[in-house]
Amino acid sequence: MNTFSEILKRNSLSITDGRIKILELFYASDGALAHADIEKNAGLVLDRVTVYRTLQTFVEKGIIHQVPTTDNSVLYALCRQNCANGHHHDNHVHFVCNQCQETVCLDDVTVPAVKLPAGFKPIQSAMIVTGLCNNCK
Amino acid sequence: MNTFSEILKRNSLSITDGRIKILELFYASDGALAHADIEKNAGLVLDRVTVYRTLQTFVEKGIIHQVPTTDNSVLYALCRQNCANGHHHDNHVHFVCNQCQETVCLDDVTVPAVKLPAGFKPIQSAMIVTGLCNNCK
DNA sequence: TAAATATTTGCAACAATATTGCAAAAAATA
DNA sequence: TATTTTTTGCAATATTGTTGCAAATATTTA
């Protein structure tokens, strides 16, 4: 039994070819992936709908998280510590490279707090930095 | 000649009922507007396609800017200083209220700088804070 | 291991959102 | 006012995402 199967098992998900394929893609990628990236690579094996459903399931289980973007595209990336709370991943900064277009989770860079005007009560913050990544500089 | 006509003229755009109607909506609104908001209010006067094209034109001219969101919806808001560079509006923090769903541009709150890992060169930053706004607290 | 049960997948249909070409209409210019 | 330029609406099409349901696959139980 390989790593991917273990991840699925740990999250009480059935072990299927499609899910393993998608996990492979995420682990083979440095940055974040869009639905289209996954479909392009797994589309021969998987139906469009299955890709949508798998991504949704993985987000719910906290295996991946949705990456905020400035251009309103939808990106997903692996959660480093496979944490339980699938919806509180907005605490690290996301970096989008203008050159290679990769989106990278900067797990070690936390979103700084900002002072808001009177009356505004913050609950969650997201931050996206664009520029040149360590490969493209 | 009213204010809205002046704005259009200043940006070398033809003065049309549709464009004035959309400007009115933005100036009447506190926060950011989605395409759907505009269509709902101007839909009787304007075609869907015209709304899309008008928003696009306004963004190009720097009259409005696209607001980053965490839920991948597309929002637009007025540029306060009708600036020329229609693509560098990510320097103020955007606030999304969990209660009333309004998105507000916090023009006075600038996005703080963060220290990135070696090799990453920042060019632009965006920040979205969610929580409760001054009306909903 | 085979049968029973539960989960997942693919297909088809549908819905929402966005884009394009083009001719008609409206606005700006001469 | 006539001419030119810009804008608009319509129709068609593309893209993205969702839902129901039956077939296929995986898991569990005996």
mmCIF file with all atom_site columns, C-alpha atoms in Angstrom, chain B residues 78-130:
data_model
loop_
_atom_site.group_PDB
_atom_site.id
_atom_site.type_symbol
_atom_site.label_atom_id
_atom_site.label_alt_id
_atom_site.label_comp_id
_atom_site.label_asym_id
_atom_site.label_entity_id
_atom_site.label_seq_id
_atom_site.pdbx_PDB_ins_code
_atom_site.Cartn_x
_atom_site.Cartn_y
_atom_site.Cartn_z
_atom_site.occupancy
_atom_site.B_iso_or_equiv
_atom_site.pdbx_formal_charge
_atom_site.auth_seq_id
_atom_site.auth_comp_id
_atom_site.auth_asym_id
_atom_site.auth_atom_id
_atom_site.pdbx_PDB_model_num
ATOM 1  C CA . LEU B 1 78  ? -15.071 52.863 -7.862  1.00 0.00 ? 78  LEU B CA 1
ATOM 2  C CA . CYS B 1 79  ? -11.516 54.086 -7.950  1.00 0.00 ? 79  CYS B CA 1
ATOM 3  C CA . ARG B 1 80  ? -11.444 56.991 -5.555  1.00 0.00 ? 80  ARG B CA 1
ATOM 4  C CA . GLN B 1 81  ? -8.883  59.086 -7.384  1.00 0.00 ? 81  GLN B CA 1
ATOM 5  C CA . ASN B 1 82  ? -9.882  58.073 -10.882 1.00 0.00 ? 82  ASN B CA 1
ATOM 6  C CA . CYS B 1 83  ? -6.271  57.187 -11.459 1.00 0.00 ? 83  CYS B CA 1
ATOM 7  C CA . ALA B 1 84  ? -4.716  56.484 -14.792 1.00 0.00 ? 84  ALA B CA 1
ATOM 8  C CA . ASN B 1 85  ? -3.159  53.117 -14.065 1.00 0.00 ? 85  ASN B CA 1
ATOM 9  C CA . GLY B 1 86  ? -6.174  50.913 -14.170 1.00 0.00 ? 86  GLY B CA 1
ATOM 10 C CA . HIS B 1 87  ? -4.244  47.898 -13.057 1.00 0.00 ? 87  HIS B CA 1
ATOM 11 C CA . HIS B 1 88  ? -2.560  48.916 -9.841  1.00 0.00 ? 88  HIS B CA 1
ATOM 12 C CA . HIS B 1 89  ? -5.373  49.110 -7.394  1.00 0.00 ? 89  HIS B CA 1
ATOM 13 C CA . ASP B 1 90  ? -4.369  46.280 -5.159  1.00 0.00 ? 90  ASP B CA 1
ATOM 14 C CA . ASN B 1 91  ? -2.721  48.460 -2.587  1.00 0.00 ? 91  ASN B CA 1
ATOM 15 C CA . HIS B 1 92  ? -5.659  48.903 -0.254  1.00 0.00 ? 92  HIS B CA 1
ATOM 16 C CA . VAL B 1 93  ? -7.294  46.267 1.890   1.00 0.00 ? 93  VAL B CA 1
ATOM 17 C CA . HIS B 1 94  ? -10.700 44.904 0.939   1.00 0.00 ? 94  HIS B CA 1
ATOM 18 C CA . PHE B 1 95  ? -13.165 43.920 3.598   1.00 0.00 ? 95  PHE B CA 1
ATOM 19 C CA . VAL B 1 96  ? -15.937 41.403 3.088   1.00 0.00 ? 96  VAL B CA 1
ATOM 20 C CA . CYS B 1 97  ? -18.707 41.279 5.678   1.00 0.00 ? 97  CYS B CA 1
ATOM 21 C CA . ASN B 1 98  ? -19.881 37.814 6.638   1.00 0.00 ? 98  ASN B CA 1
ATOM 22 C CA . GLN B 1 99  ? -23.244 39.166 7.681   1.00 0.00 ? 99  GLN B CA 1
ATOM 23 C CA . CYS B 1 100 ? -24.407 41.544 4.977   1.00 0.00 ? 100 CYS B CA 1
ATOM 24 C CA . GLN B 1 101 ? -22.038 40.217 2.297   1.00 0.00 ? 101 GLN B CA 1
ATOM 25 C CA . GLU B 1 102 ? -20.980 43.729 1.378   1.00 0.00 ? 102 GLU B CA 1
ATOM 26 C CA . THR B 1 103 ? -17.465 44.286 0.125   1.00 0.00 ? 103 THR B CA 1
ATOM 27 C CA . VAL B 1 104 ? -15.916 47.549 1.186   1.00 0.00 ? 104 VAL B CA 1
ATOM 28 C CA . CYS B 1 105 ? -12.729 49.176 -0.035  1.00 0.00 ? 105 CYS B CA 1
ATOM 29 C CA . LEU B 1 106 ? -10.747 50.317 2.992   1.00 0.00 ? 106 LEU B CA 1
ATOM 30 C CA . ASP B 1 107 ? -8.968  53.028 1.086   1.00 0.00 ? 107 ASP B CA 1
ATOM 31 C CA . ASP B 1 108 ? -7.055  54.164 4.143   1.00 0.00 ? 108 ASP B CA 1
ATOM 32 C CA . VAL B 1 109 ? -5.700  50.760 5.066   1.00 0.00 ? 109 VAL B CA 1
ATOM 33 C CA . THR B 1 110 ? -2.739  49.810 2.943   1.00 0.00 ? 110 THR B CA 1
ATOM 34 C CA . VAL B 1 111 ? -1.589  46.254 2.502   1.00 0.00 ? 111 VAL B CA 1
ATOM 35 C CA . PRO B 1 112 ? 1.419   45.707 4.790   1.00 0.00 ? 112 PRO B CA 1
ATOM 36 C CA . ALA B 1 113 ? 4.676   44.394 3.395   1.00 0.00 ? 113 ALA B CA 1
ATOM 37 C CA . VAL B 1 114 ? 5.695   40.865 4.284   1.00 0.00 ? 114 VAL B CA 1
ATOM 38 C CA . LYS B 1 115 ? 9.103   39.239 4.347   1.00 0.00 ? 115 LYS B CA 1
ATOM 39 C CA . LEU B 1 116 ? 9.227   36.607 1.643   1.00 0.00 ? 116 LEU B CA 1
ATOM 40 C CA . PRO B 1 117 ? 11.525  33.581 1.438   1.00 0.00 ? 117 PRO B CA 1
ATOM 41 C CA . ALA B 1 118 ? 14.831  34.075 -0.365  1.00 0.00 ? 118 ALA B CA 1
ATOM 42 C CA . GLY B 1 119 ? 14.456  34.422 -4.104  1.00 0.00 ? 119 GLY B CA 1
ATOM 43 C CA . PHE B 1 120 ? 10.924  35.728 -4.148  1.00 0.00 ? 120 PHE B CA 1
ATOM 44 C CA . LYS B 1 121 ? 10.558  39.240 -5.468  1.00 0.00 ? 121 LYS B CA 1
ATOM 45 C CA . PRO B 1 122 ? 7.256   40.963 -4.679  1.00 0.00 ? 122 PRO B CA 1
ATOM 46 C CA . ILE B 1 123 ? 5.694   43.366 -7.145  1.00 0.00 ? 123 ILE B CA 1
ATOM 47 C CA . GLN B 1 124 ? 2.125   43.730 -5.948  1.00 0.00 ? 124 GLN B CA 1
ATOM 48 C CA . SER B 1 125 ? 0.070   42.627 -2.962  1.00 0.00 ? 125 SER B CA 1
ATOM 49 C CA . ALA B 1 126 ? -3.598  42.132 -2.278  1.00 0.00 ? 126 ALA B CA 1
ATOM 50 C CA . MET B 1 127 ? -5.310  41.532 1.019   1.00 0.00 ? 127 MET B CA 1
ATOM 51 C CA . ILE B 1 128 ? -8.841  40.528 1.860   1.00 0.00 ? 128 ILE B CA 1
ATOM 52 C CA . VAL B 1 129 ? -10.190 40.598 5.389   1.00 0.00 ? 129 VAL B CA 1
ATOM 53 C CA . THR B 1 130 ? -13.494 38.982 6.233   1.00 0.00 ? 130 THR B CA 1
#
